[in-house]
Each structure stands twice: as C-alpha cells, then as structure tokens.
Amino acid sequence: MKAGSLDFFSPGLYELSMSGQKKAVFLDRDGTIIENSGCIGSIDEVIMFTEAFDALKRLQNHYELFVVTNQSGIGKGFNTAEEVAAVNAFIDSVLRDNGIIIKEWYVCPHDSPDNCECKKPKPYFLNKARDEYGIDLKSSWVIGDHPHDIEFAENGGAKGLYVLTGHGVRHLDELPPDVQVFHNLTEAAARILGSGNESKDNNYCSIEEAANFLRSGGLVAFPTETVYGLGADVFNPGAAARIFELKGRPLFNPLIAHISDMEMLDRLVSDIGETALRLAEAFWPGPLTIVFNKRESVPDIVTGGSPTVAVRMPSHPMALELIRRAGTAVAAPSANAFGRTSPTTAAHVVEQLGSLGYKIIDGGACRVGVESTVLSLVHEQPMLLRPGGLAAEDIEKITGPLALAEKPQIKGLESPGMLASHYSPLTPFVLKNPPAEANDDEKTGLLLFEPAEIESAGPVEILSRRGSTEDAAVNLYAAMRRLDRLGLERIIAYRLPERGLGKAVNDRMKKAATPAEPSA
Ligand code: TXA
Ligand code: MG
C-alpha cells in the first residue's frame, strides 16, 4: 500500500475542490454504519450505529453519501443477493427516516473471487461514482473498518479514514502507520468537516506550521501512538514553563523529552549505556520511555529539578515528522488538564485545554491508547516506574527481571506519574473484580473488559469484543469519556487480567477510582 505524504492531512485541504465538481464520502457498511455481525441475512440482525446519525447529517451538507459494501457472504453462499438487498433497503429506510440520503448503494457479491468487480487494485465503485455522478475523487473520502477500505481509497485517489468500530481494532496491526484512525464514524466525520479547525481561534495547524511555532518558543499539542502530548522545545525553559501553566500541573512533575533520532538522545544524555541501546534497538520508535542521567544543558524545569531526564522516541509518523522538522527534542507531558483523563483524539485535547495558548495537529485517534511504559536505568537494576503501552514482559526479555518502584509518597516520588490519583473522569468511578454483575440502576454505567451475559439498566461499554488487552488499551480513555458525558451517578469498571497491557489498563482505572489528591 502506498504511504501518503504526511501533509496530505493538513486540515483545510479538502475544501479545495479544484475542479468545482461534487465531493463524496464513501461509507463502508458493516463495522462503519452498522455493527459487524457477520454475514447478515435478515433485518433482525442489524444493529445501527444510531449515535452517528447527526454526524452523517452534517456530512451530507457538504458531501454526497455513498455506501460501498463487499458482501462476500453471497459469494460463499452464507446469504443471498436478495437477502442482502432487503437488509440494505431496511438500513436505507432507517437512514432516510432520520433525514440521511444515500445517493447509491454499491454492493459487490464477491461471487467470482478472481474477477470480482471490486477486486483490488481497481477502485471500481469509486470510478463508477465519478463517471455516473461527476464525483471528484481527489476531494472525496472513504471511511471503513478494514485496511482494504483505505487501500481502495488510495487507489482511487481519494482519502481513506479508518474506524476502530466493527473489525477495525482487530486489523489495526495491518494498517500502514500513516493512516489516520478514529474511534467511530462520528469522529471520522468531524475530521472530514474539520470541525476543530473551524473553531474561532483556529489553533489547528499543519506539521510545518507547528514545527515553526515550536522553534519560536510556542506550545504544540500533537498525536503520538500512546496519547496526545503538549510539547515545547526542550531547551527553551520559558516555553516548558508554559506547559505547566496550561495544564495546571505541579512543577515537581517532570516532562518526557521526545526525540526523532539517536543524535537527539546524545544531546540530552552523556552516558547512554549498553542496556539502553539494546532497548532502543528493540522498542524505539514506540511506547517506551527511558530515564537516564541528564546532561547539564537540559533545563531543570523539564526534569522537575532532578538530575535525570525521561526520553522517548514515539512511533506516530506525525510526531516523528514534527520533531524532525523542529530540529529539537520536544518536552511533552500528556495533553490533558492535570489529573484528568489523557486525550486520545485532538478534540479531547481542546475539550480540556480550550483552544488558546497552543497550536494543535489533528492526527486522529491514538493507536495504543495508554501512556508509555516508564523505565528507569539510573539504578543498578532497571526499574519499572509506570506500566504502560509496552508490556513489562517484553522489556524483561532484554533486561532480565525489573525492579518495581516502591509505593510512592507525594514528596520525593521516584516518578510523579505514580501519584495515586490521575487520569480521572468526573463521574464517581468504582473499580471491581470480575465477574461483572447485573445492574438494575439506569444511572450506573458499566465498563467491561469483554462481553458478559448480564443485564444492565444503564449504558455499557465493552473494551474488547474478543478479550484482547491491546484492544482494551486502545479503547479505554475514549470509553471512559463516553460514559463520563452521560450524566451518570457512577461508573462501575471491572479489572482486566494482569497479562499483556492488562496491568497498564488496571493501573489507569485504579487511578481513576481513587479520590483526587490535593494538587500540591
Ligand atoms: O505516552 C506517553 O508517555 C505520553 C506521550 C505524550 O508521550 N506522555 C506522558 O507524559 O504520559 P506525562 O508527563 O503525562 O507522564 C510522564 C511520566 C510521569 O509519570 C513522570 O513523572 C515520568 O514520566 N517522568 C518524567 N521524567 C522523569 C524523570 N526524570 N524521572 C522519573 N520519572 C519521570
Ligand atoms: Mg499525563
């Protein structure tokens, strides 16, 4: 698959339809506008994503809407073309009742696998829409939950956005790193409409603008694979100070220096050491932060006065490109208000920090979804300071057994991210051990690891439909936020098994559950 250029996603570009032709959004059906429930042969099996209707209505003010759906069940004999047509007609009528008009339904039955109409790399249906309706594909978008959807978008010259609903979270590993990912259709639609960059303060910007702004002492919120960061030039103490101000973060809590190559590490750290080199080789770029003894030149404000500095090379292509273009390491904590849930989309950042005092790059949803693992190499034995996006088991394959940091006190913390309360939703949050119990209170929301056979009168969020701790990490903060917005009286969350990223997710849920510490 061709990797698109990064500035391709600069907000505002889609507005330019050079030819003045009509623009379209091509929607995948299963997993994007309805739940992916296998080969659906009857309308009883349809679960519509009704919460996305408003977004579709906003989209159709600017774009023609098409559905493109590959129904391989027909080719395989699981259902018939007639059944699929009846299901599509039903979905179409529900959309219509809600004021949403689909211009045309394109269905490929996949009945001749070697010579299918839709077969890659032919963007068959996109070309059909171009020819039949005069659609300008260059100003059009495809939204889908499978890497194929992105591939045929690119082959047709359109832009592809990937959603984590349906099978999206399952195929995330197969997706090229520069494809933008969204938690659901609503978020993807907002990205297309550039809702953020129409905000009156217009703080959304391209990577190049952001890099210039960083160099001149400005603050930039940017996507990483874990969560969004709020960054400043690491060697500009005044700029770093403004991060603490904007977040309302206590000054003793040090920042992570984000680098794009090993030369930048040299400028921060004098003695890198064998273990760090092996860890960097194995896990950078990626969700691992390493604490080193710092060089004199690294400002105290970045390290909270400590002689050590935390460094990470993120893997998000937009983060790497930003740091590269800025030409300096970028000091950044997560871009949340202090003590609140870490943001995994640009909209989450603006929700918490407002839109003044910094610029922001919109890179969609974060693929890992929890913060990096923090590992200190300044002691004799490597020490795990914060479980995170890289499983401790993976690190131990290289380092041998890790020491665990002592339970922290507020003063003299080994790593202040270990403060008991952090990552909090506003709704009271209760953490329990599984199995999940039935809930008869509609003011109580449930946050479950995996599907459970229980009744609930209130809303339920499921972190992974297949019991994967990685899926759970990707979905955790977005699910917490969705529940948090419903005006509930409490959220009951259930612990994950402690394997893989389960430890990191449990750690964040535990912090969300503890009453807030007075912020010293
Ligand atoms: O995934 C992440 O790590 C994200 C993205 C933006 O990179 N960043 C993040 O930053 O979560 P923040 O500031 O929210 O958490 C940084 C953690 C804190 O627990 C902090 O105390 C610890 O790293 N840390 C930073 N510098 C340290 C140091 N010199 N010694 C020990 N811990 C340090
Ligand atoms: Mg944070």
XYZ file of C-alpha atoms and ligand atoms in Angstrom:
554
model
C 0.000 0.000 0.000
C 1.254 3.409 -0.870
C 2.172 5.590 2.095
C 0.591 9.012 1.662
C 2.540 12.200 2.294
C 2.006 13.478 5.814
C 0.861 16.954 4.952
C -1.856 15.346 2.876
C -3.926 15.531 6.045
C -3.390 19.188 6.748
C -6.760 20.488 7.881
C -8.474 22.636 5.335
C -7.007 20.969 2.264
C -10.241 19.133 1.497
C -12.008 22.440 0.985
C -10.172 22.852 -2.283
C -12.130 21.068 -4.948
C -10.044 22.375 -7.826
C -12.441 21.222 -10.473
C -15.526 22.568 -8.738
C -17.023 19.081 -9.055
C -19.096 17.331 -6.405
C -17.389 15.709 -3.446
C -18.425 12.421 -1.852
C -17.956 10.300 1.240
C -17.993 6.550 0.592
C -19.109 4.658 3.680
C -18.398 1.053 4.356
C -21.491 -0.705 5.768
C -20.538 -3.434 8.264
C -18.432 -2.118 11.113
C -18.800 1.500 9.993
C -22.514 2.391 9.853
C -23.818 -0.820 11.431
C -22.239 -3.317 13.837
C -20.243 -6.005 12.082
C -22.324 -9.080 12.936
C -21.002 -11.475 10.292
C -22.908 -12.147 7.075
C -26.249 -10.533 7.786
C -29.188 -12.183 6.021
C -32.089 -10.637 7.909
C -33.028 -7.213 9.234
C -33.293 -8.612 12.797
C -29.518 -8.883 12.843
C -28.929 -5.211 12.034
C -27.514 -3.061 14.850
C -27.273 0.500 13.559
C -24.746 2.981 14.965
C -27.571 5.467 15.619
C -25.254 7.776 17.570
C -23.560 8.601 14.226
C -26.727 9.903 12.530
C -26.048 13.520 13.493
C -22.560 13.290 12.043
C -23.909 11.848 8.779
C -26.418 14.685 8.539
C -23.640 17.239 8.920
C -21.549 15.426 6.333
C -24.283 15.401 3.701
C -24.469 19.193 3.796
C -21.114 19.171 2.007
C -20.737 15.697 0.517
C -22.790 13.170 -1.455
C -23.037 9.969 0.583
C -22.497 6.532 -0.959
C -22.327 3.118 0.679
C -19.785 0.642 -0.669
C -20.128 -2.815 0.805
C -18.420 -6.074 -0.007
C -20.812 -8.908 0.810
C -18.592 -11.946 0.481
C -21.294 -13.955 2.247
C -23.144 -14.027 -1.081
C -20.146 -15.472 -2.930
C -19.659 -18.015 -0.149
C -23.320 -18.984 -0.053
C -23.984 -17.792 3.539
C -26.711 -15.441 2.367
C -28.321 -14.468 -0.928
C -28.175 -11.312 -3.008
C -31.910 -10.849 -2.303
C -31.406 -11.049 1.460
C -28.565 -8.546 1.291
C -30.676 -6.217 -0.857
C -33.510 -6.414 1.712
C -31.112 -5.606 4.555
C -29.682 -2.668 2.602
C -33.177 -1.386 1.816
C -34.010 -1.551 5.517
C -30.885 0.368 6.552
C -31.540 2.878 3.782
C -35.086 3.450 5.044
C -33.940 3.948 8.645
C -31.355 6.474 7.444
C -33.972 8.176 5.277
C -36.388 8.405 8.231
C -33.601 10.233 10.004
C -33.052 12.644 7.143
C -29.979 10.939 5.718
C -29.960 10.241 1.980
C -27.615 7.666 0.466
C -27.081 8.546 -3.189
C -26.382 4.965 -4.215
C -25.664 1.594 -2.646
C -22.752 -0.210 -4.266
C -22.657 -3.911 -3.384
C -20.064 -6.414 -4.515
C -21.210 -10.016 -4.017
C -17.629 -11.321 -4.282
C -19.043 -14.221 -6.289
C -16.148 -14.556 -8.706
C -13.187 -14.031 -6.419
C -10.640 -13.938 -9.239
C -12.516 -11.462 -11.313
C -14.666 -9.538 -8.892
C -15.900 -6.092 -9.875
C -14.471 -4.670 -6.696
C -11.229 -6.602 -6.891
C -8.126 -4.723 -5.796
C -6.427 -2.696 -7.030
C -9.355 -1.470 -9.125
C -11.241 1.255 -7.290
C -14.234 0.067 -9.296
C -17.075 1.682 -7.368
C -15.233 4.961 -6.868
C -14.727 5.222 -10.600
C -18.374 4.368 -11.151
C -19.446 7.237 -8.886
C -17.020 9.527 -10.697
C -18.433 8.560 -14.088
C -22.117 8.392 -13.157
C -22.385 11.322 -10.772
C -19.416 13.522 -11.680
C -17.736 12.990 -8.307
C -14.268 14.491 -7.902
C -12.440 11.636 -6.198
C -9.495 13.784 -5.140
C -11.770 15.777 -2.840
C -13.602 12.673 -1.636
C -13.187 10.354 1.321
C -13.680 6.696 2.183
C -14.486 5.642 5.765
C -14.102 1.973 6.647
C -13.089 -0.528 9.326
C -10.771 -2.657 7.168
C -7.331 -1.875 5.682
C -8.817 -2.760 2.250
C -11.107 0.244 2.511
C -8.090 2.518 2.876
C -6.301 0.756 0.058
C -9.065 1.227 -2.461
C -9.488 4.853 -1.372
C -5.833 5.497 -2.169
C -6.001 3.578 -5.428
C -8.914 5.770 -6.482
C -7.109 8.971 -5.497
C -9.440 9.600 -2.533
C -8.503 9.850 1.138
C -9.171 6.961 3.499
C -10.069 7.210 7.186
C -10.117 4.140 9.392
C -12.568 3.497 12.227
C -11.960 1.220 15.212
C -15.576 0.031 15.369
C -16.549 -3.299 13.769
C -13.395 -5.209 12.920
C -11.322 -2.028 12.976
C -9.495 -2.676 16.207
C -8.666 -6.219 15.058
C -6.898 -5.217 11.878
C -5.046 -2.248 13.360
C -1.739 -4.112 13.118
C -2.109 -4.450 9.337
C -2.681 -0.742 8.812
C 0.204 1.409 7.499
C 1.383 3.844 10.195
C 0.383 6.999 8.347
C -3.322 6.149 8.074
C -5.478 8.174 10.450
C -7.542 6.189 12.884
C -10.789 7.232 14.646
C -12.803 5.644 17.413
C -16.028 5.785 15.403
C -17.887 7.314 12.462
C -18.757 10.484 14.390
C -15.074 11.248 14.975
C -14.134 10.470 11.379
C -16.905 12.743 10.097
C -15.722 15.524 12.390
C -12.249 15.091 10.953
C -13.591 15.449 7.405
C -15.593 18.519 8.270
C -12.529 19.928 10.009
C -14.830 20.870 12.867
C -11.813 21.620 15.015
C -10.060 23.957 12.615
C -13.200 25.992 12.157
C -13.016 26.967 15.826
C -12.686 30.718 16.057
C -9.197 30.636 17.495
C -8.062 28.446 14.662
C -5.347 26.678 16.630
C -5.398 23.594 14.366
C -2.437 23.591 12.006
C -0.187 21.591 9.682
C 3.022 19.864 10.776
C 5.194 22.521 9.154
C 3.401 25.396 10.901
C 3.602 23.520 14.186
C 7.345 22.903 13.787
C 7.982 26.605 13.135
C 5.835 27.522 16.108
C 7.793 25.138 18.375
C 11.099 26.584 17.214
C 9.908 30.074 18.038
C 9.003 29.080 21.608
C 5.345 28.124 21.093
C 3.441 25.139 22.506
C 2.104 22.412 20.215
C -0.301 19.573 21.043
C 0.478 16.598 18.807
C -0.596 12.981 18.335
C 1.630 10.129 19.454
C 0.784 6.437 19.259
C 0.001 6.415 23.014
C -1.870 9.654 23.806
C -1.676 13.288 22.633
C 1.244 15.289 24.046
C 1.573 19.023 24.747
C 5.061 19.961 23.611
C 7.703 22.676 23.819
C 11.334 22.929 22.678
C 13.195 21.045 25.413
C 15.963 23.672 25.518
C 13.569 26.596 25.965
C 12.760 26.766 29.715
C 10.236 29.595 29.271
C 8.227 27.534 26.815
C 8.388 24.464 29.067
C 7.106 26.588 31.959
C 4.020 27.465 29.937
C 3.177 23.750 29.626
C 2.832 23.540 33.413
C 0.713 26.672 33.423
C -1.636 25.497 30.665
C -2.101 22.048 32.228
C -2.279 23.282 35.813
C 0.430 20.719 36.533
C 2.604 20.875 39.666
C 6.180 21.858 38.848
C 7.739 18.822 40.524
C 6.264 16.544 37.859
C 8.909 16.235 35.095
C 8.277 16.060 31.352
C 9.295 13.454 28.784
C 11.728 14.574 26.067
C 10.540 13.228 22.704
C 13.213 12.566 20.086
C 13.173 11.522 16.432
C 16.684 10.030 16.177
C 19.555 8.828 18.358
C 21.585 12.003 17.767
C 18.956 13.903 19.705
C 19.452 11.458 22.572
C 23.161 12.357 22.577
C 22.265 15.985 23.148
C 20.244 15.089 26.262
C 22.251 12.277 27.814
C 26.038 11.848 28.090
C 26.251 8.197 29.030
C 23.663 6.165 27.140
C 24.860 2.687 28.098
C 24.555 -0.777 26.632
C 21.124 -1.684 28.073
C 19.527 1.491 26.735
C 20.976 0.884 23.298
C 19.544 -2.612 23.234
C 16.140 -1.384 24.429
C 16.160 1.421 21.859
C 17.061 -1.035 19.138
C 14.177 -3.307 20.132
C 11.418 -0.838 21.071
C 12.078 2.612 19.555
C 10.254 4.195 17.998
C 7.483 3.029 20.345
C 5.698 3.320 23.712
C 8.763 3.030 25.985
C 10.168 5.960 27.998
C 13.666 5.542 29.448
C 15.000 7.601 32.390
C 18.734 8.497 32.105
C 21.187 10.762 33.947
C 20.869 14.069 32.110
C 23.388 16.438 30.610
C 23.899 19.738 32.418
C 22.312 21.598 29.487
C 18.859 20.034 29.966
C 16.830 22.679 31.844
C 15.680 21.954 35.409
C 12.103 22.880 34.614
C 11.900 19.933 32.196
C 13.199 17.424 34.745
C 11.481 18.823 37.824
C 14.898 19.708 39.231
C 16.003 16.072 39.041
C 19.436 15.108 37.651
C 17.658 12.598 35.413
C 15.713 13.018 32.170
C 12.994 10.800 30.682
C 13.310 10.225 26.913
C 11.102 8.552 24.341
C 11.069 8.156 20.555
C 7.373 7.996 19.609
C 6.322 5.934 16.589
C 3.451 8.107 15.338
C 4.610 9.363 11.927
C 3.218 12.852 12.549
C 5.058 13.100 15.894
C 8.335 11.986 14.308
C 7.889 14.416 11.437
C 7.135 17.281 13.828
C 10.252 16.636 15.924
C 12.407 16.192 12.821
C 11.195 19.448 11.292
C 11.508 21.325 14.585
C 15.103 20.053 14.760
C 14.992 19.751 18.541
C 13.768 17.296 21.154
C 10.235 18.136 22.298
C 9.440 18.155 26.014
C 5.872 16.981 26.468
C 3.534 15.544 29.055
C 0.176 14.133 28.030
C -2.050 16.969 26.775
C -4.718 16.705 29.489
C -5.557 19.140 32.258
C -3.703 17.908 35.353
C -5.417 14.958 36.986
C -7.830 14.375 34.096
C -8.031 11.553 31.562
C -5.296 11.574 28.903
C -6.585 12.625 25.467
C -6.572 10.129 22.604
C -8.034 12.488 19.987
C -7.427 16.146 19.108
C -10.997 17.016 20.104
C -10.342 15.594 23.604
C -7.378 17.954 23.951
C -9.410 21.025 23.020
C -12.230 19.900 25.324
C -9.852 20.030 28.311
C -7.352 22.754 27.456
C -9.549 25.144 25.481
C -8.160 26.499 22.235
C -5.904 29.318 23.399
C -2.177 29.366 24.063
C -1.083 26.496 21.829
C -1.435 25.035 18.350
C -2.632 21.512 17.631
C -2.070 18.864 14.958
C -5.044 16.570 14.373
C -3.820 13.034 13.742
C -6.984 11.144 14.634
C -7.176 8.603 17.455
C -4.106 7.139 19.153
C -3.424 3.505 18.306
C -2.013 2.351 21.644
C -4.331 4.430 23.807
C -2.481 4.350 27.162
C 0.696 6.239 28.037
C 4.154 4.804 27.520
C 5.837 2.427 29.937
C 8.384 4.377 32.021
C 11.605 2.518 32.856
C 14.499 3.948 34.865
C 18.050 2.941 34.008
C 19.764 5.113 36.619
C 19.810 2.376 39.283
C 21.813 -0.802 39.273
C 18.734 -2.796 38.276
C 16.308 -1.414 35.657
C 13.187 -0.202 37.466
C 9.609 -0.085 36.202
C 8.218 3.339 37.185
C 4.927 3.220 35.297
C 3.302 0.295 33.480
C 2.162 1.418 30.035
C 1.856 0.721 26.325
C 4.786 -1.724 26.223
C 4.255 -4.854 28.351
C 6.837 -5.352 31.135
C 7.248 -8.965 29.986
C 8.625 -7.713 26.661
C 11.167 -5.455 28.372
C 12.303 -8.256 30.684
C 13.253 -10.373 27.675
C 16.070 -7.870 27.156
C 16.851 -6.599 30.646
C 16.086 -9.579 32.837
C 13.806 -9.064 35.881
C 12.744 -5.474 36.576
C 12.751 -3.876 39.992
C 9.390 -2.426 40.996
C 9.286 1.131 42.305
C 8.210 1.486 45.943
C 4.678 2.717 46.503
C 5.172 6.467 46.145
C 4.700 9.254 48.658
C 3.788 12.711 47.374
C 7.243 14.042 48.266
C 10.348 12.502 46.731
C 8.459 10.407 44.231
C 10.524 8.143 42.050
C 8.144 9.054 39.225
C 5.367 11.520 39.950
C 3.127 9.817 37.381
C 2.741 7.282 40.151
C 0.543 9.670 42.144
C -2.426 7.587 43.175
C -4.982 9.878 41.562
C -4.562 10.951 37.954
C -6.454 10.009 34.775
C -9.864 10.781 36.323
C -13.305 11.067 34.793
C -15.649 13.489 36.595
C -18.260 10.794 37.342
C -17.534 8.735 40.500
C -15.638 5.684 39.321
C -15.714 2.335 41.143
C -13.310 -0.484 40.311
C -14.327 -4.102 40.955
C -13.019 -7.579 40.330
C -14.762 -9.651 37.657
C -17.121 -11.359 37.035
C -19.416 -8.452 36.196
C -22.799 -8.380 37.971
C -26.220 -7.396 36.671
C -27.066 -3.702 37.086
C -30.625 -2.502 37.701
C -29.815 1.197 38.030
C -30.073 3.270 34.878
C -27.828 5.926 36.430
C -24.974 3.416 36.665
C -22.731 2.785 33.656
C -20.653 -0.370 33.285
C -17.144 -0.541 31.850
C -16.449 -4.171 30.955
C -13.303 -5.787 29.585
C -15.175 -8.258 27.378
C -18.775 -9.162 26.554
C -20.673 -10.670 29.521
C -24.054 -12.372 29.763
C -25.573 -9.868 32.171
C -28.460 -7.424 32.162
C -27.808 -3.734 32.655
C -30.389 -0.963 33.007
C -27.672 1.617 32.332
C -25.187 2.085 29.477
C -22.432 -0.484 28.958
C -19.028 -0.023 27.322
C -17.053 -3.101 26.294
C -13.296 -2.586 25.910
C -12.662 -5.628 23.710
C -15.160 -7.899 21.998
C -12.540 -10.668 21.871
C -10.812 -10.303 25.247
C -7.644 -8.618 23.966
C -5.760 -6.375 26.415
C -4.320 -4.348 23.497
C -7.828 -3.555 22.206
C -8.783 -2.553 25.742
C -5.888 -0.084 25.953
C -6.850 1.486 22.607
C -10.444 1.938 23.735
C -10.036 2.741 27.454
C -9.959 6.546 27.573
C -12.498 7.039 24.777
C -14.911 4.637 26.539
C -14.358 6.389 29.890
C -15.112 9.724 28.232
C -18.287 8.461 26.535
C -19.625 7.234 29.897
C -18.449 10.408 31.619
C -20.568 12.561 29.296
C -23.867 10.790 30.080
C -24.561 12.471 33.418
C -24.420 9.157 35.320
C -24.203 8.847 39.094
C -21.450 6.256 38.949
C -19.356 4.180 36.622
C -18.533 0.618 37.684
C -15.432 -0.748 35.950
C -14.120 -4.307 36.112
C -10.414 -5.181 36.316
C -8.651 -6.872 33.404
C -6.471 -9.957 33.725
C -2.905 -8.814 34.550
C -1.405 -10.115 31.308
C -0.100 -8.019 28.367
C -1.397 -4.451 28.621
C -3.899 -5.519 31.311
C -1.550 -4.217 34.003
C -1.349 -0.749 32.421
C -5.134 -0.559 31.930
C -5.799 -1.681 35.537
C -3.286 0.895 36.772
C -5.129 3.719 34.937
C -8.546 2.508 36.122
C -7.263 2.327 39.707
C -6.017 5.909 39.457
C -9.368 6.998 38.030
C -11.108 5.378 41.008
C -9.155 6.982 43.857
C -10.463 10.298 45.170
C -8.307 13.206 43.987
C -5.189 14.156 45.989
C -4.959 17.840 46.797
C -2.760 19.063 43.925
C 0.293 20.207 45.862
O 2.957 8.042 26.324
C 3.430 8.956 26.981
O 4.351 8.782 27.803
C 2.845 10.351 26.784
C 3.134 10.809 25.365
C 2.734 12.235 25.117
O 4.491 10.618 25.062
N 3.368 11.254 27.743
C 3.035 11.210 29.052
O 3.652 12.202 29.782
O 2.277 10.413 29.511
P 3.277 12.512 31.289
O 4.033 13.735 31.603
O 1.830 12.593 31.472
O 3.924 11.354 32.064
C 5.325 11.268 32.136
C 5.712 10.317 33.201
C 5.307 10.838 34.546
O 4.911 9.724 35.322
C 6.588 11.456 35.048
O 6.629 11.525 36.426
C 7.614 10.490 34.492
O 7.131 10.193 33.214
N 8.922 11.116 34.387
C 9.295 12.124 33.581
N 10.578 12.457 33.810
C 11.039 11.649 34.778
C 12.279 11.508 35.450
N 13.316 12.283 35.170
N 12.383 10.551 36.394
C 11.343 9.757 36.671
N 10.126 9.844 36.076
C 9.975 10.786 35.139
Mg -0.200 12.514 31.942
